[in-house]
Short mmCIF file of C-alpha atoms and ligand atoms in Angstrom, two decimals:
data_model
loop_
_atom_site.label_atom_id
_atom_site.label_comp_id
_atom_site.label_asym_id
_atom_site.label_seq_id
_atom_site.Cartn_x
_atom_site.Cartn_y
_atom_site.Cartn_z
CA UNK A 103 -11.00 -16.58 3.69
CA UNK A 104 -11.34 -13.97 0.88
CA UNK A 105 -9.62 -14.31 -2.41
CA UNK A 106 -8.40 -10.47 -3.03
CA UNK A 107 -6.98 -11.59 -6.62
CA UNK A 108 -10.07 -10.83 -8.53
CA UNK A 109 -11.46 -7.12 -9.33
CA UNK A 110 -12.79 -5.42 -5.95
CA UNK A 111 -15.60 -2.69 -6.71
CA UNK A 112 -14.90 -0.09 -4.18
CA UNK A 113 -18.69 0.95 -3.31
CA UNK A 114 -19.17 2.12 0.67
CA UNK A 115 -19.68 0.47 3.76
CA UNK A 116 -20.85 1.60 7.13
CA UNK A 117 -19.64 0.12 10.74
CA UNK A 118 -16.40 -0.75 11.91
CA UNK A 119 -13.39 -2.83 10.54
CA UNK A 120 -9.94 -3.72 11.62
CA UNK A 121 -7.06 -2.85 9.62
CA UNK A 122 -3.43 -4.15 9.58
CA UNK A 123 -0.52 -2.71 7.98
CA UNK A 124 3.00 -4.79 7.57
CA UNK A 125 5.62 -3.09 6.79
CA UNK A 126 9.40 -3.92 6.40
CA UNK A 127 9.90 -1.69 9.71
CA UNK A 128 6.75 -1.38 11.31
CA UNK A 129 3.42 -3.43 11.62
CA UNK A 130 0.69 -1.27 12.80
CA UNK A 131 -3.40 -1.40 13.59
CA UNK A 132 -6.33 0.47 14.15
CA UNK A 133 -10.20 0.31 14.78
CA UNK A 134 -11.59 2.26 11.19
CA UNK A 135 -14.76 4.11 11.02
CA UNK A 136 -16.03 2.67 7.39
CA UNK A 137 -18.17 5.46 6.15
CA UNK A 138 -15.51 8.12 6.98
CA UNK A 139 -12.26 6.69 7.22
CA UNK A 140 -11.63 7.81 9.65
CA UNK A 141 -9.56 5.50 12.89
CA UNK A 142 -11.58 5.15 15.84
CA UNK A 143 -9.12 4.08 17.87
CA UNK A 144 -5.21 4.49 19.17
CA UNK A 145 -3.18 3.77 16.11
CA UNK A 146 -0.69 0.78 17.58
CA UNK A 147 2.64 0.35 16.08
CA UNK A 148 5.15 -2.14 16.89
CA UNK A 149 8.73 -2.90 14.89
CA UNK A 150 8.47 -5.55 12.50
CA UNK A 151 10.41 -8.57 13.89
CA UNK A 152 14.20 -8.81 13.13
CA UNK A 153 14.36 -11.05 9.79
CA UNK A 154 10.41 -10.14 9.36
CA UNK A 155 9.80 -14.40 9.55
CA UNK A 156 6.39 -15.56 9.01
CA UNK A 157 5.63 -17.26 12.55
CA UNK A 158 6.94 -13.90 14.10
CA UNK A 159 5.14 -11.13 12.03
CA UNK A 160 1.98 -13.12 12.53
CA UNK A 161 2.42 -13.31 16.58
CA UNK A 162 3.22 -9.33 15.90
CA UNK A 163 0.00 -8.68 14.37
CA UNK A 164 -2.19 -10.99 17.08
CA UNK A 165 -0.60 -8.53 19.94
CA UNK A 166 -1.33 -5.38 18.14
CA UNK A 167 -5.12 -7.20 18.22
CA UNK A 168 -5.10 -7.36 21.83
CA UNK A 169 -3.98 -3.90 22.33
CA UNK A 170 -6.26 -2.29 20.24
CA UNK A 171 -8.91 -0.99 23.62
CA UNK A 172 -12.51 -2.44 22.80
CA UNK A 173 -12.13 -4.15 19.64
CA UNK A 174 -15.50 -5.83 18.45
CA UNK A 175 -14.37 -9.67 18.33
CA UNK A 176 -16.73 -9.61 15.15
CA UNK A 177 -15.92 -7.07 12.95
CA UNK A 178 -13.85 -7.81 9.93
CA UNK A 179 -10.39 -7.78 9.84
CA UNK A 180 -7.74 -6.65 6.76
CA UNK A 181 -4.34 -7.11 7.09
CA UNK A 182 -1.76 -5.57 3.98
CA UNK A 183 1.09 -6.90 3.21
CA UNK A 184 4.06 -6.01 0.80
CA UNK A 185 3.89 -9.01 -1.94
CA UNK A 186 1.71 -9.86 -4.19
CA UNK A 187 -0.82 -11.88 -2.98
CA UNK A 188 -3.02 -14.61 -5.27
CA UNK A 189 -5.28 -16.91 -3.72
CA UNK A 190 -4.38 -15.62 0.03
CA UNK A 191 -0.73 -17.08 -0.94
CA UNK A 192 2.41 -14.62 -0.83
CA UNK A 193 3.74 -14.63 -4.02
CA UNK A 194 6.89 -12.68 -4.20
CA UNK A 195 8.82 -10.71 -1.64
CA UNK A 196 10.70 -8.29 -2.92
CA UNK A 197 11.83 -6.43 0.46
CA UNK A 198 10.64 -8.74 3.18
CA UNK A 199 12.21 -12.35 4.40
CA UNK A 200 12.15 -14.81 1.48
CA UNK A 201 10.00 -17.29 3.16
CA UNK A 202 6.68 -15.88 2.08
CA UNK A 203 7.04 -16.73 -1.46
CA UNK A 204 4.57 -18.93 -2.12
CA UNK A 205 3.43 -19.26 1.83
CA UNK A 206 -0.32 -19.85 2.42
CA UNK A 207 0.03 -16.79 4.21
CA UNK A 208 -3.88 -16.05 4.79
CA UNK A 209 -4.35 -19.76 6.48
CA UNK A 210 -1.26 -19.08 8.81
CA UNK A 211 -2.39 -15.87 9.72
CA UNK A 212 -6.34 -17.19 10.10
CA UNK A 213 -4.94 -20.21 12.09
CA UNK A 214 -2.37 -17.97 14.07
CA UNK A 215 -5.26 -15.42 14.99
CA UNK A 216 -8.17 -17.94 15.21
CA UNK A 217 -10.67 -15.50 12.79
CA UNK A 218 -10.96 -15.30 9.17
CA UNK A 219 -8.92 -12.34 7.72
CA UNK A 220 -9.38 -10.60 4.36
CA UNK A 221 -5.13 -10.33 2.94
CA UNK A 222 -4.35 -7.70 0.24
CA UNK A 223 -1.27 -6.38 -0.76
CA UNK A 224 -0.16 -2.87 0.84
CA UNK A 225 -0.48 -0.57 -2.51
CA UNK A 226 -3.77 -1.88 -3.33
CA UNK A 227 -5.17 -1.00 0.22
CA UNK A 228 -3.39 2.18 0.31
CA UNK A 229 -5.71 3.27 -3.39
CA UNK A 230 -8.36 1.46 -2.16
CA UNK A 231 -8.67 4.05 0.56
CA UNK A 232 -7.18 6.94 -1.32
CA UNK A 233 -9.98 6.21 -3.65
CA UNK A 234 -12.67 6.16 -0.85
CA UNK A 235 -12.29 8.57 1.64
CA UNK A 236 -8.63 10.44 0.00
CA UNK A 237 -7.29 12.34 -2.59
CA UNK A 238 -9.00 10.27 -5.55
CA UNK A 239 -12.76 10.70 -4.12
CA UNK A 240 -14.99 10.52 -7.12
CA UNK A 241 -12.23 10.69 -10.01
CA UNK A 242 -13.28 8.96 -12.78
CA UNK A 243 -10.94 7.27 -15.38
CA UNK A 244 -7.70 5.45 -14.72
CA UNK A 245 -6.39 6.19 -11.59
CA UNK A 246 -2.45 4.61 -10.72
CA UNK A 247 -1.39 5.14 -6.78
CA UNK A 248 2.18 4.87 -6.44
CA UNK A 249 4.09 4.31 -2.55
CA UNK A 250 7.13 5.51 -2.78
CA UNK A 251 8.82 3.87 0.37
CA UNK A 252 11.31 1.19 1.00
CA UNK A 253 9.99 -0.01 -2.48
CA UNK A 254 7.53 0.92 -4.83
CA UNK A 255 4.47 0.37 -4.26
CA UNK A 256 1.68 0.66 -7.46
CA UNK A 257 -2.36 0.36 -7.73
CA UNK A 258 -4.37 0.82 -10.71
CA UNK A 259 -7.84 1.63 -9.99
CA UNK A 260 -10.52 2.23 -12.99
CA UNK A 261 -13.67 4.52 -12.58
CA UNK A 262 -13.75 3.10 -8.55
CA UNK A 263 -13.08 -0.86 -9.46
CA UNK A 264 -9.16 -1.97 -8.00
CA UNK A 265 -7.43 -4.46 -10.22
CA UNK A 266 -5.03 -6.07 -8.17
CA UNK A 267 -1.68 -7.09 -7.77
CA UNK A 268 -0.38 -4.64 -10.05
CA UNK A 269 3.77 -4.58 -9.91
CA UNK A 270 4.63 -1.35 -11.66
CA UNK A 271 6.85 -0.25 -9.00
CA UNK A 272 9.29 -3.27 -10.95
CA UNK A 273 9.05 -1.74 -14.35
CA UNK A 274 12.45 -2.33 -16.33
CA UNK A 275 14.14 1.56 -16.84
CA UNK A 276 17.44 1.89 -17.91
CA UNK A 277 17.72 -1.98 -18.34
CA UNK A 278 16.93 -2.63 -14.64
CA UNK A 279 14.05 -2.98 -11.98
CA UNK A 280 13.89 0.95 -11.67
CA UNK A 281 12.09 0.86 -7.95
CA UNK A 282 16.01 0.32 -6.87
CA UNK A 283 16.63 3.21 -8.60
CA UNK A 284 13.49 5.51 -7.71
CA UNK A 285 12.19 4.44 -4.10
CA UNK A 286 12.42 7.02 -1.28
CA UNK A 287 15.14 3.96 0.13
CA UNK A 288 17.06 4.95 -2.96
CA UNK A 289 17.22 8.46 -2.53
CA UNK A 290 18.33 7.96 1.02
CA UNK A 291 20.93 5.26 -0.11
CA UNK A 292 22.42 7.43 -2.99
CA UNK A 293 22.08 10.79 -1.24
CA UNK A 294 20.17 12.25 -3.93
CA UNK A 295 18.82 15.67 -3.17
CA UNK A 296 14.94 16.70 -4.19
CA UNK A 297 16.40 17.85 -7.72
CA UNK A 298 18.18 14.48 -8.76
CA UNK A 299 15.27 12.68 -7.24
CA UNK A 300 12.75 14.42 -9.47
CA UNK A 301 15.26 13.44 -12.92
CA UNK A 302 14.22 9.62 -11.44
CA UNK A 303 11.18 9.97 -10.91
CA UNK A 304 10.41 11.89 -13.79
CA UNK A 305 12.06 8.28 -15.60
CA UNK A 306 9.94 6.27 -13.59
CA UNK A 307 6.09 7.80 -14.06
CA UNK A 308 7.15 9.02 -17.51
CA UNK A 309 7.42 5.51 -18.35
CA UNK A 310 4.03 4.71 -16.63
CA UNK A 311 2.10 7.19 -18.19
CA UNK A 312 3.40 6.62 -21.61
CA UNK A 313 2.38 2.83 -21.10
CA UNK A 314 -0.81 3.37 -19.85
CA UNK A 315 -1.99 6.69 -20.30
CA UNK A 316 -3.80 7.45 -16.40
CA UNK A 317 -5.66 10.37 -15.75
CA UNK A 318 -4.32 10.76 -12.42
CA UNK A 319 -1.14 9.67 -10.84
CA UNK A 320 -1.56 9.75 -6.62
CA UNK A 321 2.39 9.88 -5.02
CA UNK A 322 1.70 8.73 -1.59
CA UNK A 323 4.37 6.68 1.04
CA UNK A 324 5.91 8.53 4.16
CA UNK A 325 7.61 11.01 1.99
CA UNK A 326 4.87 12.51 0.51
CA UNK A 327 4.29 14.73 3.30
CA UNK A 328 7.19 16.67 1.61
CA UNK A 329 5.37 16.90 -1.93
CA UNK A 330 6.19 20.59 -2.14
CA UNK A 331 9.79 19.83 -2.15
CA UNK A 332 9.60 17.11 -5.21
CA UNK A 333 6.36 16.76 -7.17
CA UNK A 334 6.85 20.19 -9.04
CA UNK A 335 10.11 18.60 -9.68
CA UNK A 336 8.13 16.02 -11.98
CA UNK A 337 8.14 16.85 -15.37
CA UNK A 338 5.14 14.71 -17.23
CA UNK A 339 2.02 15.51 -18.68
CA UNK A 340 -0.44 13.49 -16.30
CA UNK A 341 -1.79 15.26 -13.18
CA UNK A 342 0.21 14.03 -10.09
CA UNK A 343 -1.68 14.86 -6.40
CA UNK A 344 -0.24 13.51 -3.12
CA UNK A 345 -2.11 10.94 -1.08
CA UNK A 346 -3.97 12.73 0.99
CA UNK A 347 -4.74 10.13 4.19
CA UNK A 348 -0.85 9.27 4.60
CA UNK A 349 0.81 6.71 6.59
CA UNK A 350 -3.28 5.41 7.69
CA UNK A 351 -3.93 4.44 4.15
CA UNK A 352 -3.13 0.86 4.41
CA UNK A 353 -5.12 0.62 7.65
CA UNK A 354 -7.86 2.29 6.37
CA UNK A 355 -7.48 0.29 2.85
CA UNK A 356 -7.02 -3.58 4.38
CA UNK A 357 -10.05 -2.50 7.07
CA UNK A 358 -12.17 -1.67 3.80
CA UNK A 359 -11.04 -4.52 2.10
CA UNK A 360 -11.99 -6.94 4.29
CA UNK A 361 -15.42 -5.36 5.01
CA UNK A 362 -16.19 -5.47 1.42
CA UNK A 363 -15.36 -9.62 1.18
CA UNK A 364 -17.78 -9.53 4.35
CA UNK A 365 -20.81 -8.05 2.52
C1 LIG B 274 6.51 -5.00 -3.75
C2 LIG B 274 5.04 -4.64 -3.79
C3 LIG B 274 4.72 -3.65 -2.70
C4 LIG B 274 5.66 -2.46 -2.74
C5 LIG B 274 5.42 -1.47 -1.61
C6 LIG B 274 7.35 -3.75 -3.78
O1 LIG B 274 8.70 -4.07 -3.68
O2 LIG B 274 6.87 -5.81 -4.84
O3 LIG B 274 4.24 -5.78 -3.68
O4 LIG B 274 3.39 -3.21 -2.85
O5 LIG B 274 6.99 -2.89 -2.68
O6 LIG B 274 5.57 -2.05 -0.35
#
């Protein structure tokens, strides 16, 4: 319904929304208070279907709908996803099932759910809200959020306006995609402890900054609830804060989303 691939100005909005995180493990909804941010309902959370297929993910999503106690049939409804996403198409899919590149994934999901949907990708939400009600409130300047999850997950945001789609969790380090090398997945998979981490990620937004210079770098993704034990570790000369709203960021970022396409 909404084409997300152009510039979003993220200004404020009062009501309610719904917002819809996918993730490779977990899909998960809530009811969000616009002005605050804050969820007004039960956050629901189901596992992502086995093999994360389209036709399943969106039947997923639909019953985390009808759980969610007195949702307004009318208010607008954001669902993130972990691709990029151009024209409400799935473009790439760099940790979920293969058959969402280049699915018309908005139209299966409005068709599936019988109501338009606003469709972003899960790192833009997730700054979209850190930039709204989190740890970027007000910061002016060049603002990259960085997920640091299964993948890597990157947003660049500019004195409040998102551009979208932007892939920088893929950057080329050490001749290869360094988010296989950097993600909190990678960490787990090599059995780095905090210190080896940090020499990564030091790589990894070293490389960012020198190529674009932010004022702010925001570390968010599951593991930043442990930023004492790793963001000292991270030797660069841009400020890094952690996210401050956590694992609701993409809820709270696709239900501002989509009220903002329903202004
Ligand atoms: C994907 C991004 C996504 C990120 C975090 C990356 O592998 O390419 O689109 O935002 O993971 O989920």
């Amino acid at each position: 319904m909404s084409d997300t691939s152009t510039t979003t100005s993220i200004g404020t909005t009062t009501g309610t929304a719904i917002g819809i995180d996918i993730g490779g493990t977990g899909i998960k909804g809530a009811i969000v208070d616009l002005e605050t941010g804050s969820l007004l309902s039960d956050r629901v959370k189901l596992p992502t279907p086995e093999g994360g297929k389209p036709d399943d993910i969106v039947m997923t999503v639909e019953e985390i709908i009808n759980r969610l106690p007195d949702a307004p049939a009318e208010a607008p409804l954001g669902v993130c996803f972990p691709a990029v996403i151009l024209g409400g198409k799935t473009m790439s899919a760099a940790n979920v099932s293969k058959k969402w590149i280049g699915l018309a994934a908005e139209d299966l999901f409005e068709s599936g759910l019988g109501r338009p949907i606003t469709f972003v990708n899960d790192a833009d939400a997730a700054g979209f809200a850190e930039v709204r009600y989190g740890a970027a409130k007000g910061q002016k300047g060049l603002v990259i959020m960085t997920t640091l999850g299964t993948g890597i997950g990157t947003a660049l945001i500019y004195n409040g306006v998102l551009i979208p789609n932007a892939e920088l969790g893929h950057i080329e380090v050490d001749g290869g995609d360094y988010e296989k090398k950097a993600s909190y997945s990678a960490k787990e998979r090599d059995d780095l402890d905090w210190k080896d981490w940090g020499k990564r990620l030091t790589k990894y937004y070293g490389q960012l900054e020198a190529l674009l210079w932010p004022d702010l770098f925001i570390v968010g993704g599951g593991v930043s609830k442990s930023y004492e034990d790793f963001l000292p570790l991270i030797d660069i000369r841009t400020p890094l804060v952690p996210a401050t709203l956590r694992n609701n960021a993409g809820i709270m970022g696709a239900a501002g989303f989509a009220a903002e396409a329903n202004r």
